[in-house]
Short mmCIF file of C-alpha atoms and ligand atoms in Angstrom, two decimals:
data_model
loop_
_atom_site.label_atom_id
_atom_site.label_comp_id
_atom_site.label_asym_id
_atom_site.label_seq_id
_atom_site.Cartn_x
_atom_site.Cartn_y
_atom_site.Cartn_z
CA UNK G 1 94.61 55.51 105.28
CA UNK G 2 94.68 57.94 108.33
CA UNK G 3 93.28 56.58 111.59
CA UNK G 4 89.94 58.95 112.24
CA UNK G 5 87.68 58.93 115.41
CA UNK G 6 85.12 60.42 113.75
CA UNK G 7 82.17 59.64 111.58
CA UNK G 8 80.14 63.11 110.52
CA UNK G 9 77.23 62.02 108.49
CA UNK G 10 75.74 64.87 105.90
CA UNK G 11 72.48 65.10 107.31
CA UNK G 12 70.07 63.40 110.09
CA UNK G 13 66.30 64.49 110.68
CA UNK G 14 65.80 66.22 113.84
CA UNK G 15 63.23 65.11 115.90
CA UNK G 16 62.93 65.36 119.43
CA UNK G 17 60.03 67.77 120.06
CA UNK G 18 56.68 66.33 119.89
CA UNK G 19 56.87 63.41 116.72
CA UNK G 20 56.61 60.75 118.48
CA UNK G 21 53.76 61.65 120.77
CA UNK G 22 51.92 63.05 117.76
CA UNK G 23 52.52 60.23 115.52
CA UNK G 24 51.40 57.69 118.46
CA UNK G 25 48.36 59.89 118.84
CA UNK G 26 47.75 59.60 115.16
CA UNK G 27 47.74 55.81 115.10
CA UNK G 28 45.61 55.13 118.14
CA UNK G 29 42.75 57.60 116.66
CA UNK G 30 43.24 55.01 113.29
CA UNK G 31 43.70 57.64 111.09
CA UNK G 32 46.74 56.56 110.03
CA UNK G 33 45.81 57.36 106.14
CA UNK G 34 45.19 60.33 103.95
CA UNK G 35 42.68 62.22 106.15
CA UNK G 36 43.09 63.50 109.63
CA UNK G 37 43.59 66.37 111.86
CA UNK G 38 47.32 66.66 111.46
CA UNK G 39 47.31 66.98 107.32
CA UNK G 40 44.76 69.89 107.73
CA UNK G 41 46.73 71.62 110.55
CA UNK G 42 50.21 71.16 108.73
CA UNK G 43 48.90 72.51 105.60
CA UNK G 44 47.29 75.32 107.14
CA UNK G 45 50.41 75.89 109.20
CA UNK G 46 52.74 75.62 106.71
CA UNK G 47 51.16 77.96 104.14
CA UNK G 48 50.67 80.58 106.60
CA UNK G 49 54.76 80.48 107.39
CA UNK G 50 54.76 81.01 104.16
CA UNK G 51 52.58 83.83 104.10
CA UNK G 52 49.86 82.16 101.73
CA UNK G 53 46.41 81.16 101.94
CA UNK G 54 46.53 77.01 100.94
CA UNK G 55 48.57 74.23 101.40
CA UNK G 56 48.46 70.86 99.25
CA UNK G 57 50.48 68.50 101.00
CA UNK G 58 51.55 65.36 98.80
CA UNK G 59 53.51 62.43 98.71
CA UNK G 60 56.58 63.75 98.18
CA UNK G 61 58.51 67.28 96.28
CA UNK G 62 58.25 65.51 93.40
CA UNK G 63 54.47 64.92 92.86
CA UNK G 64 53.98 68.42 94.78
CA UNK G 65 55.76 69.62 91.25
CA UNK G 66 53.90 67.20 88.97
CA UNK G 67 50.61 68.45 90.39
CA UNK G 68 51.92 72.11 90.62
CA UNK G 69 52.37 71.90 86.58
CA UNK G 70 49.19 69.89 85.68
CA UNK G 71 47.09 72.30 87.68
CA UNK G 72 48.89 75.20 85.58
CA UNK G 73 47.39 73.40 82.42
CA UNK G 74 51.28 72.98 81.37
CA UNK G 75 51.70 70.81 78.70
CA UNK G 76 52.85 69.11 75.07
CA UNK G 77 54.09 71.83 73.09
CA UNK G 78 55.02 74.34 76.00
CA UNK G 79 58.09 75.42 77.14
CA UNK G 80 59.40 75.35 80.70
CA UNK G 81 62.49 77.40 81.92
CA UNK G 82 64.14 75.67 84.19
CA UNK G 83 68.49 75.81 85.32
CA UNK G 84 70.86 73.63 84.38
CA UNK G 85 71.98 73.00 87.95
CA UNK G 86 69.52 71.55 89.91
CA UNK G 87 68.33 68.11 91.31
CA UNK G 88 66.80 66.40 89.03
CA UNK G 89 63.33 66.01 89.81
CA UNK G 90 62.44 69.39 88.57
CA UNK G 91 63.28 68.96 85.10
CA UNK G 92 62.10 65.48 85.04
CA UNK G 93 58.55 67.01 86.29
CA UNK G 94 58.38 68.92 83.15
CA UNK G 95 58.68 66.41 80.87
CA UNK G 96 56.28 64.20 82.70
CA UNK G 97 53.81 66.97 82.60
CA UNK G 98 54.85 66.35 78.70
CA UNK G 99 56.13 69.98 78.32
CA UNK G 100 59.66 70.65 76.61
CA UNK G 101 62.16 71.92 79.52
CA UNK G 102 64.60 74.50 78.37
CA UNK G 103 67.85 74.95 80.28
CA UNK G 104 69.21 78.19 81.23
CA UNK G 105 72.56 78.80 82.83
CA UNK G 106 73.73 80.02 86.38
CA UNK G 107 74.52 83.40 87.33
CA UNK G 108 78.44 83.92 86.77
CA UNK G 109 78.93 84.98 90.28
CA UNK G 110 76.47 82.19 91.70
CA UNK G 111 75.05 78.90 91.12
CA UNK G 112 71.06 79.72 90.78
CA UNK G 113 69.81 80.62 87.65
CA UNK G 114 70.75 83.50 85.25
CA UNK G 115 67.60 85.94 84.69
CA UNK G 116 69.46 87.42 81.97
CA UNK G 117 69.53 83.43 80.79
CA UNK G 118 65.90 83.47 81.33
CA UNK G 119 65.35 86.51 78.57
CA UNK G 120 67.41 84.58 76.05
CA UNK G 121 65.68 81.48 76.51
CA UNK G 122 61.88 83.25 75.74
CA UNK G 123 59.64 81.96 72.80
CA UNK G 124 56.45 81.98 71.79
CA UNK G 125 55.88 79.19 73.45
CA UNK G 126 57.53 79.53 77.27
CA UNK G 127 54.68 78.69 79.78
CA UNK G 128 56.30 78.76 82.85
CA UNK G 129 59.40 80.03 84.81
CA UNK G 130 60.85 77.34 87.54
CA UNK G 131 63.41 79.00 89.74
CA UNK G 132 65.11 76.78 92.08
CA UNK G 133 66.38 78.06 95.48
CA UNK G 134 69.24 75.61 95.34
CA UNK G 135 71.15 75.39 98.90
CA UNK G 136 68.94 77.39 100.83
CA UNK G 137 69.87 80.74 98.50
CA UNK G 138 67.00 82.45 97.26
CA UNK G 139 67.18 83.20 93.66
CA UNK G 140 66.76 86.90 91.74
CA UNK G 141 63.09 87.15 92.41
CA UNK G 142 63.04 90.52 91.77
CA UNK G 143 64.52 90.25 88.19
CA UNK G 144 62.68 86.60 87.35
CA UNK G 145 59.12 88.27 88.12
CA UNK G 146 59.41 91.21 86.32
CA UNK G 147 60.28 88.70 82.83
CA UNK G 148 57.46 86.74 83.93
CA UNK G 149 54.93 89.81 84.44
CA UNK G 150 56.44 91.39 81.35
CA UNK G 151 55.73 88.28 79.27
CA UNK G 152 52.89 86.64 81.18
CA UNK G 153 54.29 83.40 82.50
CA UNK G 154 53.22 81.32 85.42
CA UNK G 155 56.11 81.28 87.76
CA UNK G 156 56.69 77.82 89.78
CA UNK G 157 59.04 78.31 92.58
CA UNK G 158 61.23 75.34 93.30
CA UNK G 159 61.76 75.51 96.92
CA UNK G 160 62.33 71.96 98.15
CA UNK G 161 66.36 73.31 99.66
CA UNK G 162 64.52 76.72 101.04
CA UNK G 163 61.93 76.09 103.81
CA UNK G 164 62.41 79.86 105.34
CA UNK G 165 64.39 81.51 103.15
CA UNK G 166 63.48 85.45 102.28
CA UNK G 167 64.06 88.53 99.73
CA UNK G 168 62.97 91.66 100.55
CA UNK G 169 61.12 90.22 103.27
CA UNK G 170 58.87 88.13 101.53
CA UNK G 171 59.26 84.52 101.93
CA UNK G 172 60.32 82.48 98.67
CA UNK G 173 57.24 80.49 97.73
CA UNK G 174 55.12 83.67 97.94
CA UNK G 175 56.50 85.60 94.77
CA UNK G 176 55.17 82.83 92.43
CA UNK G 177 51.72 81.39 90.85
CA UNK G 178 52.41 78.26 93.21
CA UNK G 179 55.46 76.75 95.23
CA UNK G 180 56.37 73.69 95.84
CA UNK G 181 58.41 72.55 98.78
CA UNK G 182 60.02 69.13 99.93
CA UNK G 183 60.02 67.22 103.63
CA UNK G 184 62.08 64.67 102.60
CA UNK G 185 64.78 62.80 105.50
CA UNK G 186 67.32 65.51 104.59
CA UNK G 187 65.56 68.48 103.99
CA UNK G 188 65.45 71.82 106.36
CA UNK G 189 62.65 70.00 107.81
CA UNK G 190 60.74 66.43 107.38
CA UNK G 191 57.56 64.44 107.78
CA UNK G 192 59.80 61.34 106.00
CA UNK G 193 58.52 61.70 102.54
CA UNK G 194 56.35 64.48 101.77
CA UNK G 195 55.92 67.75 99.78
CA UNK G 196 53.69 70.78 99.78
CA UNK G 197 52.11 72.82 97.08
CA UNK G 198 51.43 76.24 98.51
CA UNK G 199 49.17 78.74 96.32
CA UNK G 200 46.69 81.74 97.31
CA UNK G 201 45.01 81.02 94.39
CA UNK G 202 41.61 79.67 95.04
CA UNK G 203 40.75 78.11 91.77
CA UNK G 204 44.58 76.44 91.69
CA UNK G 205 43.92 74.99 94.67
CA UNK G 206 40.78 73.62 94.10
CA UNK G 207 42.32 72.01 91.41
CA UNK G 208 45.36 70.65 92.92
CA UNK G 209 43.15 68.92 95.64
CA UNK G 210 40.81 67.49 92.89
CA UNK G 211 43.54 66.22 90.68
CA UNK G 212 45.92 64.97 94.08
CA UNK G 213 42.59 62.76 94.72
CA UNK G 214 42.21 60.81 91.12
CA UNK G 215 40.41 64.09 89.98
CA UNK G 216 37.69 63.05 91.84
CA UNK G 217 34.77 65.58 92.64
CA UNK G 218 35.37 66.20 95.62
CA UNK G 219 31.15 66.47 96.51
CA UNK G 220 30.44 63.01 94.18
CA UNK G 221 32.08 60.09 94.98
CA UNK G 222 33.68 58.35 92.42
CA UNK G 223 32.69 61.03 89.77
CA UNK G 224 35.77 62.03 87.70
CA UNK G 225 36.28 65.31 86.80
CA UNK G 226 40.21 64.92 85.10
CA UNK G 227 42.50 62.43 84.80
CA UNK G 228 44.26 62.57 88.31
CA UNK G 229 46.98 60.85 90.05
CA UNK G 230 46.96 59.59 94.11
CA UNK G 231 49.49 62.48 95.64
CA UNK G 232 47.97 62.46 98.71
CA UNK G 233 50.28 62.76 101.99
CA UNK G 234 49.30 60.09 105.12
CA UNK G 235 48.45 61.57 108.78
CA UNK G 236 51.06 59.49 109.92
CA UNK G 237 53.46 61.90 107.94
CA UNK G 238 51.72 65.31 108.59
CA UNK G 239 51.67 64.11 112.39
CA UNK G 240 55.56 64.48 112.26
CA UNK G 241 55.12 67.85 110.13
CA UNK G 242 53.29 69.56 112.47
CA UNK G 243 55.66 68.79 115.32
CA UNK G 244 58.10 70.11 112.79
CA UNK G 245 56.51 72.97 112.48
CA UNK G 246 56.27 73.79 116.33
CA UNK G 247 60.40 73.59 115.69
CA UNK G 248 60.98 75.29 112.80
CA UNK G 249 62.38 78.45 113.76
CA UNK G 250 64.61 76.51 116.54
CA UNK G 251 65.75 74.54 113.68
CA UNK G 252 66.45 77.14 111.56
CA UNK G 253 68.70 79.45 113.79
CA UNK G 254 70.56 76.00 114.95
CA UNK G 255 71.07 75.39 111.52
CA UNK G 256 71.92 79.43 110.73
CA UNK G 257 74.41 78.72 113.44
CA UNK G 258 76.28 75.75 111.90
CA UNK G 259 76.49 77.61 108.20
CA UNK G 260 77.83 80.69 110.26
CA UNK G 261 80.70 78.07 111.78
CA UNK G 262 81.53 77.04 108.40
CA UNK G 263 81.62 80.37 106.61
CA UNK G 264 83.81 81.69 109.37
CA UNK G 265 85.90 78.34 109.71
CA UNK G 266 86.16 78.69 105.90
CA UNK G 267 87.82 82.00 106.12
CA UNK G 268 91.45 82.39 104.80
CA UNK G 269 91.43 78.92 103.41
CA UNK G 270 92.97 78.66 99.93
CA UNK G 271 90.83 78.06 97.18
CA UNK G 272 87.59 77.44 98.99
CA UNK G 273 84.84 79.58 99.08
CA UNK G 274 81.68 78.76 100.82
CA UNK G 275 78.19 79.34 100.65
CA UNK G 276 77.67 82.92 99.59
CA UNK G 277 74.59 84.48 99.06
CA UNK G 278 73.71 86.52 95.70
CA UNK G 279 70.16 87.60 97.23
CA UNK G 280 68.02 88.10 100.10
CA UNK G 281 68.30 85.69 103.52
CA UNK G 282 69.46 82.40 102.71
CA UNK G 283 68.66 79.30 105.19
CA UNK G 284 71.34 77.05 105.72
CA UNK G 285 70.35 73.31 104.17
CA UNK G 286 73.43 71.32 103.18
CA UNK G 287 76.19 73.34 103.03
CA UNK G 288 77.91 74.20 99.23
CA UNK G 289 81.83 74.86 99.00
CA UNK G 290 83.81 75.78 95.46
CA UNK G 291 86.96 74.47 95.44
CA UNK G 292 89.27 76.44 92.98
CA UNK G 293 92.33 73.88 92.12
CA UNK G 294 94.77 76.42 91.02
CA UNK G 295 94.67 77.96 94.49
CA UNK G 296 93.53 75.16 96.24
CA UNK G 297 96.39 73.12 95.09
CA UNK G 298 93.65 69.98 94.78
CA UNK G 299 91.20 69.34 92.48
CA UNK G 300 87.48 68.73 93.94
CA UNK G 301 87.53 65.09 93.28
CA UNK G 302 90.91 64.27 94.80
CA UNK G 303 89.76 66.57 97.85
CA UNK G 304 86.53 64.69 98.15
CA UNK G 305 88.69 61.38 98.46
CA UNK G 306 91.06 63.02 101.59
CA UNK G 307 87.70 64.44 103.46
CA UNK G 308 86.24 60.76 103.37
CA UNK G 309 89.49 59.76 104.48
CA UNK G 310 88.93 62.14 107.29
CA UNK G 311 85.33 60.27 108.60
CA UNK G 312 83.28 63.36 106.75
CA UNK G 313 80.63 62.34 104.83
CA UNK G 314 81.20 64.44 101.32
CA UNK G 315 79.17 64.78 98.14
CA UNK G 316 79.96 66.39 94.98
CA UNK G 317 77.62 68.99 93.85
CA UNK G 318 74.55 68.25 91.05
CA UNK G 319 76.03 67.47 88.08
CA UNK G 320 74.66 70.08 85.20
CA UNK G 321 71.71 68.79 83.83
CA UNK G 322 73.00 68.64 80.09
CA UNK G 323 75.74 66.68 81.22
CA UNK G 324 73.78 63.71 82.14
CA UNK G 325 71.98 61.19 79.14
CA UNK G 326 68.43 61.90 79.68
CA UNK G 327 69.35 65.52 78.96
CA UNK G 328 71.88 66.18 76.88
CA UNK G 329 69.20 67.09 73.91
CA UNK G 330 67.08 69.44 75.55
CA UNK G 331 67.02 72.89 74.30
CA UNK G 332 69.56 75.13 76.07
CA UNK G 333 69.38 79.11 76.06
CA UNK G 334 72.87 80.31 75.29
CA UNK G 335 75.93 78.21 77.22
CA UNK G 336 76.27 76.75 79.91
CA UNK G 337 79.89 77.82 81.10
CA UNK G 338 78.71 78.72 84.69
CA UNK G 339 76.58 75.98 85.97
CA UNK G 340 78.82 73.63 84.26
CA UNK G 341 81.74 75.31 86.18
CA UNK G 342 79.71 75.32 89.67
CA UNK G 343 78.34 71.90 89.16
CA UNK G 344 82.51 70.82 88.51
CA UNK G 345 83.88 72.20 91.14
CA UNK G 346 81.07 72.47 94.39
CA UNK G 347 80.89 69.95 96.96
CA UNK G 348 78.26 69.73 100.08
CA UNK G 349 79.53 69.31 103.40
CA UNK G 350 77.19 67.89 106.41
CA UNK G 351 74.47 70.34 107.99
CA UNK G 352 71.94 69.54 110.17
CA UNK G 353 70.42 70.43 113.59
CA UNK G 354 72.29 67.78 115.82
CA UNK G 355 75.95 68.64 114.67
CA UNK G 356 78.17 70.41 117.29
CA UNK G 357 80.29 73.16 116.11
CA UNK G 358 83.24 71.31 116.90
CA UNK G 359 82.48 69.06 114.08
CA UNK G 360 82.46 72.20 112.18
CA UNK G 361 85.77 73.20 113.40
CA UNK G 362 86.92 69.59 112.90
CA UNK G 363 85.77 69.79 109.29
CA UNK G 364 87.11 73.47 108.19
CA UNK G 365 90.45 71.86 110.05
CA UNK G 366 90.89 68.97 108.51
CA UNK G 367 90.13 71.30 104.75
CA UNK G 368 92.53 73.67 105.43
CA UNK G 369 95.33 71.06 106.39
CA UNK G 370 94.25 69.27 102.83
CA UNK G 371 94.58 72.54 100.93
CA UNK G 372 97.85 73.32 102.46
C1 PLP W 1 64.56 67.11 97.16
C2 PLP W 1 64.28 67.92 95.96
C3 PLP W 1 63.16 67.68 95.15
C4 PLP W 1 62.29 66.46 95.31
O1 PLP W 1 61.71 66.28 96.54
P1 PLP W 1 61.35 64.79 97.03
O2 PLP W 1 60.52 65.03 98.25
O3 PLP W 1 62.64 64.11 97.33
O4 PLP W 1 60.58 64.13 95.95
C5 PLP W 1 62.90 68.55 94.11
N1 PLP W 1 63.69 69.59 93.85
C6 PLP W 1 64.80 69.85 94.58
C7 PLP W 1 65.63 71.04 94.24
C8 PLP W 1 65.14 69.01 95.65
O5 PLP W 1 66.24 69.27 96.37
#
């Protein structure tokens, strides 16, 4: 094995603005649980970034997409659209919320999801549409709302990779019924664990604040008004999100400026092609290369082997959703050549707000001397 000075880890939290002094502040008030200043001015502050009226923060992305689909009224017997490639948790949401996911394919010029997928896959008994702005890259929203206006389906945006991310000018998370977003360690920003359901629809939520709180009424104690759940996101946590969210445009362009290294370092390297955009203004999260073996020379697995080799912290790609055991019998909408194509050949490469571009360049260098 090469000798390598160098250990580039995929991602690290930034957090050297005010999280410490907040969090500090937090615990000497003692409200270090679910209520406090800081989960009312994060939620407030987030959903206005996003250009909506409330924010739900929860636990984590994944209960923010539970709560997102129970609110809805999504259940047994209705269908859910979501892609083939995708992290998990948004497919396993559906079937939690007891609803029968149906997996459409990617676009054959880009990993998110297919709208013309989405028309195939349409029954009597589709409910809801989840796009999921995997990578940072905003999906077809144009196309995807017009199906779900046409055919009166909620749409639940998936944007736990997309914190900032645009079409048209509009921020993803606004074109839908209700968004749900992620602050997990290694997201585009982080409280920790942590999620956000983001809605300007009053009644929604109303209801996804009942339902996060044991579907308690919120004006009788211990008076039950639905069978909830206990989503609800600490102080201590929305302490660090709202020094996040003093940051987030700092942490955005830094992070805007580390994809731009790597697309340009990526530039004239055989068989690789890195994170291109289909639509709008992607953000930069992790950061997604294709490797194509015939040009490449390498296959993505034995490439993945030489960048570890190289003290680069590599993964490969989602693997498609039908691939997988707890999937392979859910009801697919035509094939699923492209995602299962993507999710065979993509890796992610390290992004986050303290790299230097010279790991960049030391990362695009060491590629291109793999690929030849
Ligand atoms: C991270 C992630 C989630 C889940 O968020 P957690 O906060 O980790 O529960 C859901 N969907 C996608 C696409 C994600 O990347």
């Amino acid at each position: 094995m090469k000798r390598h000075t160098r250990q580039i880890v995929m991602s690290a939290p930034s957090l050297g603005g005010n999280e410490e002094k907040y969090v500090l502040e937090a615990l000497r008030s003692s409200w270090i649980s679910s209520t406090g200043k800081f989960i009312t001015e994060f939620e407030e502050r987030f959903a206005s970034f996003v250009g909506l009226r409330h924010g739900v923060a929860t636990s984590n992305g994944t209960t923010a997409l539970h709560l997102a689909l129970v609110a809805l009224g999504v259940r047994k017997g209705d269908e859910v659209i979501v892609p083939n490639l995708t992290f998990a948790a948004t497919v396993n949401m559906v079937i939690e919320a007891g609803a029968t996911p149906v997996l459409v394919d990617s676009l054959p010029d880009h990993w998110n999801i297919d709208p013309a997928g989405i028309r195939k896959a349409l029954t009597p008994r589709t409910k809801a549409i989840m796009p999921v702005h995997l990578m940072g890259h905003p999906c077809r929203m144009d196309d995807i709302m017009s199906i779900a206006r046409e055919h009166k389906l909620f749409v639940v945006e998936d944007c736990a990779e997309a914190h900032g991310a645009s079409v048209g000018g509009t921020m993803v998370g606004a074109f839908g019924e209700v968004s749900c977003f992620s602050y997990y360690g290694n997201k585009i920003i982080t409280t920790g664990e942590g999620g956000m359901c983001v809605t300007s629809n009053d009644a929604l939520a109303a209801s996804m604040r009942m339902l996060r709180d044991h579907g308690m009424d919120k004006n009788r104690r211990y008076w039950h008004e639905a069978v909830g759940y206990n989503y609800r996101m600490t102080n201590l946590n929305a302490a660090v999100g709202v020094a996040q969210m003093e940051r987030l445009n700092d942490i955005l362009n830094k992070r805007r400026q580390i994809g731009d290294a790597y697309r340009s370092g990526f530039e004239g390297v055989r068989g690789i092609r890195a994170s291109f955009t289909n639509e709008g203004k992607a953000v930069d999260w992790l950061l997604p290369a294709f490797v194509d073996e015939a040009a490449a020379g390498i296959g993505r697995d034995a490439l993945m082997e030489k960048i570890k080799e190289a003290g680069i912290d590599v993964r490969p790609m989602f693997h498609p959703l039908d691939t997988m055991p707890p999937y392979r019998a859910l009801a697919r909408a035509g094939n699923l050549e492209h995602s299962r194509h993507f999710g065979a050949t993509g890796i992610m490469l390290p992004l986050h707000p303290a790299m230097e571009l010279e790991d960049v360049a030391y990362i695009c260098g060491s590629i291109k001397d793999i690929v030849g």
